[in-house]
Amino acid sequence: MVSRLNSQTLQQIIAGTDLFLNLSQGTKEHLAQSFSKVNVARNKAVVRQGEQGDTLYLVATGSFSVYLTTGGKQQKLGEIKAGSCFGEGALITDEPRNATVVCDQPGTVYRIGRKEFNRALKDRPEELSAFVRLISRRSRALHRSVFRPEPRRIKELISSVPLFNGVGAKLISELEPQMEWIFLPGGETLMKQGDKADGMYVVVNGSLVYEVKNHQNRIVSTGYFSKGDIIGEIALLTGEPRTATVVATLSCEIVKISTSAFESVFSKHPPSMLAITKLIVDRLTDDRMGKRTTRQARNIITLFPLQKDISVRSFADRLAQALKKFGRTSIVESRYLKKQIRNNEYAVADILESLYTLQDSHEFLILCPDFDNKLWTETILHHTNRILMLCEANKGGGLSPEEIRYLGDNEDSYGAIRELVLLYSDPNEKPKDTASLTRIRKTDVVRHIRTYNNHGFESLARFITGRSIGLALGGGGAKGLAHIGLMKAMQEENIPIDMIGGTSAGALMASIYAMGNDAPSMERISKALMSDKKTLNDYTVPIVSLIRGKKFNTVIKDFVGDTWIEDLWLPYFAVATSLTKAQKVIIDRGPVWKALRASASIPGVLPPFYEKNDLLVDGAMLDNIPGAVMRQKGADYVISVALSSAGDSAADDIFENLYEKNNSGALPSALLLLFKRIFGKAKRLKEVPNLLSLMMRATFVASDAAMAQAKIESDIFAELPVDDYGLFDWKKFYEIVDIGYKYGKTHAKKWKKQLGIKV
């Protein structure tokens, strides 16, 4: 380790190195204590190409040269001076050194190993992520750039843009030399809302998304730009700041026409200026009237293996087979481009031109990387709507070198959707410890795909094509058993379920399905859980609740074990209510038993579930039928299932005989109440709803407003006719299940038409 004097020098070097710019001062000081000082002699090779390394070097004095050997020939790539560093990739990956570094002038370096580095950033995950992103950026080949193709090509493309229809070729020729031709990689920002306006842009190729936020920073408008669209044309007339943030979703070729260039050219041609000004005003009017339409980019999917032994082509073939039902699909590999270009030498523009051509004739492209071809791989990863990170189930570990290099730099929410796809080839294999994989990498969704059947590929295809089906199950105590029958009918009628979630009893039934159980298994498990074990009979002194909840906890834990939501076969969520924050809580990660326990904590009946200084109770208080949540989670078609509650109020008129006359709301004494129940003339007094039933009903009534919203958000709203059953009729298990089954079979044909499924 370094002395105090050397430590001060080292801190100055660290502070001036761009690699550590995103680290806090405290972290930099902590890191400085972990370096050791090394004197290096002339001609000494500090690192060698191909060797394993785990050390970063900071150059304090001296100079070093970097050499790359390919095909037996050595080439000098550059020099490293004082204040710079090398070998940084070794701190986070086992990838062999990609170059040799030799000392030219004797000097001093400070070194830190992977163990020391990890120890220093152990409790600083955000700073470690920033470090990974920066390393990835340093190796990127694609950046925003300005270049100029042949003038002829610019003229042809500009002439084809609707905004310039009717403008003479002479005028375009005058404008062409003043245009900027911009290459914008996917994920890069073209403009930000509030930026100073300095011209307009014409989209030649590619796709972009725009987003407008209000003063409260909430998104109020969003949409897409694609080939031929104009961006920011209003700036030519008003000069007002940009009204939206625009980001490339695919790599784009864009022409920029500055305000000054536009004015200088068109001022010489009043008729053309008048015509184009009128067209801009018309477009502005359409925007304000909500008439402007935008086109969303076609689906381009890039596969990215996290392990070297994964057959990317095999996965691509299976996915293509599923996608071909919805449109023309092509698998594109780097060798495709080599066939198109005879001399085998090509640039980014050549790759994109080939992809643009394929896009025009296909609904779906599946792009396969080639890690030996960095330019190809980086280009396709910035020209995609969706990245599927393929991983053999239960074999995933840390970040691979390729993952760090190609995917580690992304932090923009506008980038391609990233999905972690875990593959299961063994029917006996189940998901486990998925959270450890998502914790270390940026991923929007996790998908578990069993490769020994086609169901997973078909479900993935529905997500990609905007046809995914989400099932949202409402709560209602024992009435929730009807959900089992409904799902049984859906299975028999081949109505797929791609996402599932629910509230209270609905959350429980949804979890049983998401764990991969078929209809017979669902019946068996549900009966054992709720009907046979009498989970709600461990009464306690009613200080916090009527029921202790220990038995309920035990039964649920015995059922789900240590399974986490991330380890369920389907995307899943449960709805709870936070008493602490007075808001709805969506639980979509973490232990399943906690989600179920929180979602079913009926206030006064079961004790609240306590988690991270938050008291969670039954989700039915705010949202008993979470169809709107399912829509927010990304389901394209939402089926919401309510449990009819009219039957719960059938016996309410009994209270007329229970209360004292002229004193409604006041019960008779306990002794008199007991006498009336046993000997009273009104035998129906024995049917008076008990305390548990009343408290549960009060909970469900509170979410009526959410039910109205669920109806709006749902494509199919099903209300199962369980009116004649109470919230605690667990003993009528098969009767209630059968009601859901018959309802599903009756409506299946109509639902299939609504969902676009062939009948």
PDB file of C-alpha atoms in Angstrom, residues 146-152 154-155 158 169-181 255-258 261-262 264-265:
ATOM      1  CA  VAL A 146     -21.361  14.430 -38.857  1.00  0.00           C
ATOM      2  CA  PHE A 147     -20.372  13.309 -42.336  1.00  0.00           C
ATOM      3  CA  ARG A 148     -21.323  14.019 -45.934  1.00  0.00           C
ATOM      4  CA  PRO A 149     -22.303  11.454 -48.545  1.00  0.00           C
ATOM      5  CA  GLU A 150     -22.350  12.336 -52.213  1.00  0.00           C
ATOM      6  CA  PRO A 151     -24.341  15.531 -53.007  1.00  0.00           C
ATOM      7  CA  ARG A 152     -26.406  13.548 -55.514  1.00  0.00           C
ATOM      8  CA  ILE A 154     -28.622  14.162 -50.514  1.00  0.00           C
ATOM      9  CA  LYS A 155     -30.570  15.832 -53.338  1.00  0.00           C
ATOM     10  CA  ILE A 158     -34.451  15.681 -49.828  1.00  0.00           C
ATOM     11  CA  ALA A 169     -34.252  21.267 -58.058  1.00  0.00           C
ATOM     12  CA  LYS A 170     -32.296  24.522 -58.313  1.00  0.00           C
ATOM     13  CA  LEU A 171     -33.380  25.576 -54.838  1.00  0.00           C
ATOM     14  CA  ILE A 172     -32.443  22.204 -53.367  1.00  0.00           C
ATOM     15  CA  SER A 173     -29.043  22.430 -55.078  1.00  0.00           C
ATOM     16  CA  GLU A 174     -28.433  25.769 -53.359  1.00  0.00           C
ATOM     17  CA  LEU A 175     -29.507  24.346 -50.009  1.00  0.00           C
ATOM     18  CA  GLU A 176     -27.513  21.100 -50.239  1.00  0.00           C
ATOM     19  CA  PRO A 177     -24.009  22.477 -49.469  1.00  0.00           C
ATOM     20  CA  GLN A 178     -25.290  24.030 -46.236  1.00  0.00           C
ATOM     21  CA  MET A 179     -26.907  20.843 -44.910  1.00  0.00           C
ATOM     22  CA  GLU A 180     -25.354  18.693 -42.180  1.00  0.00           C
ATOM     23  CA  TRP A 181     -25.554  14.927 -42.546  1.00  0.00           C
ATOM     24  CA  VAL A 255     -30.141  15.777 -42.437  1.00  0.00           C
ATOM     25  CA  LYS A 256     -30.012  19.041 -40.493  1.00  0.00           C
ATOM     26  CA  ILE A 257     -31.040  22.336 -42.087  1.00  0.00           C
ATOM     27  CA  SER A 258     -30.067  25.274 -39.924  1.00  0.00           C
ATOM     28  CA  ALA A 261     -29.307  28.225 -44.136  1.00  0.00           C
ATOM     29  CA  PHE A 262     -33.053  28.002 -44.630  1.00  0.00           C
ATOM     30  CA  SER A 264     -30.559  32.593 -46.737  1.00  0.00           C
ATOM     31  CA  VAL A 265     -31.694  30.247 -49.506  1.00  0.00           C
TER      32      VAL A 265
END
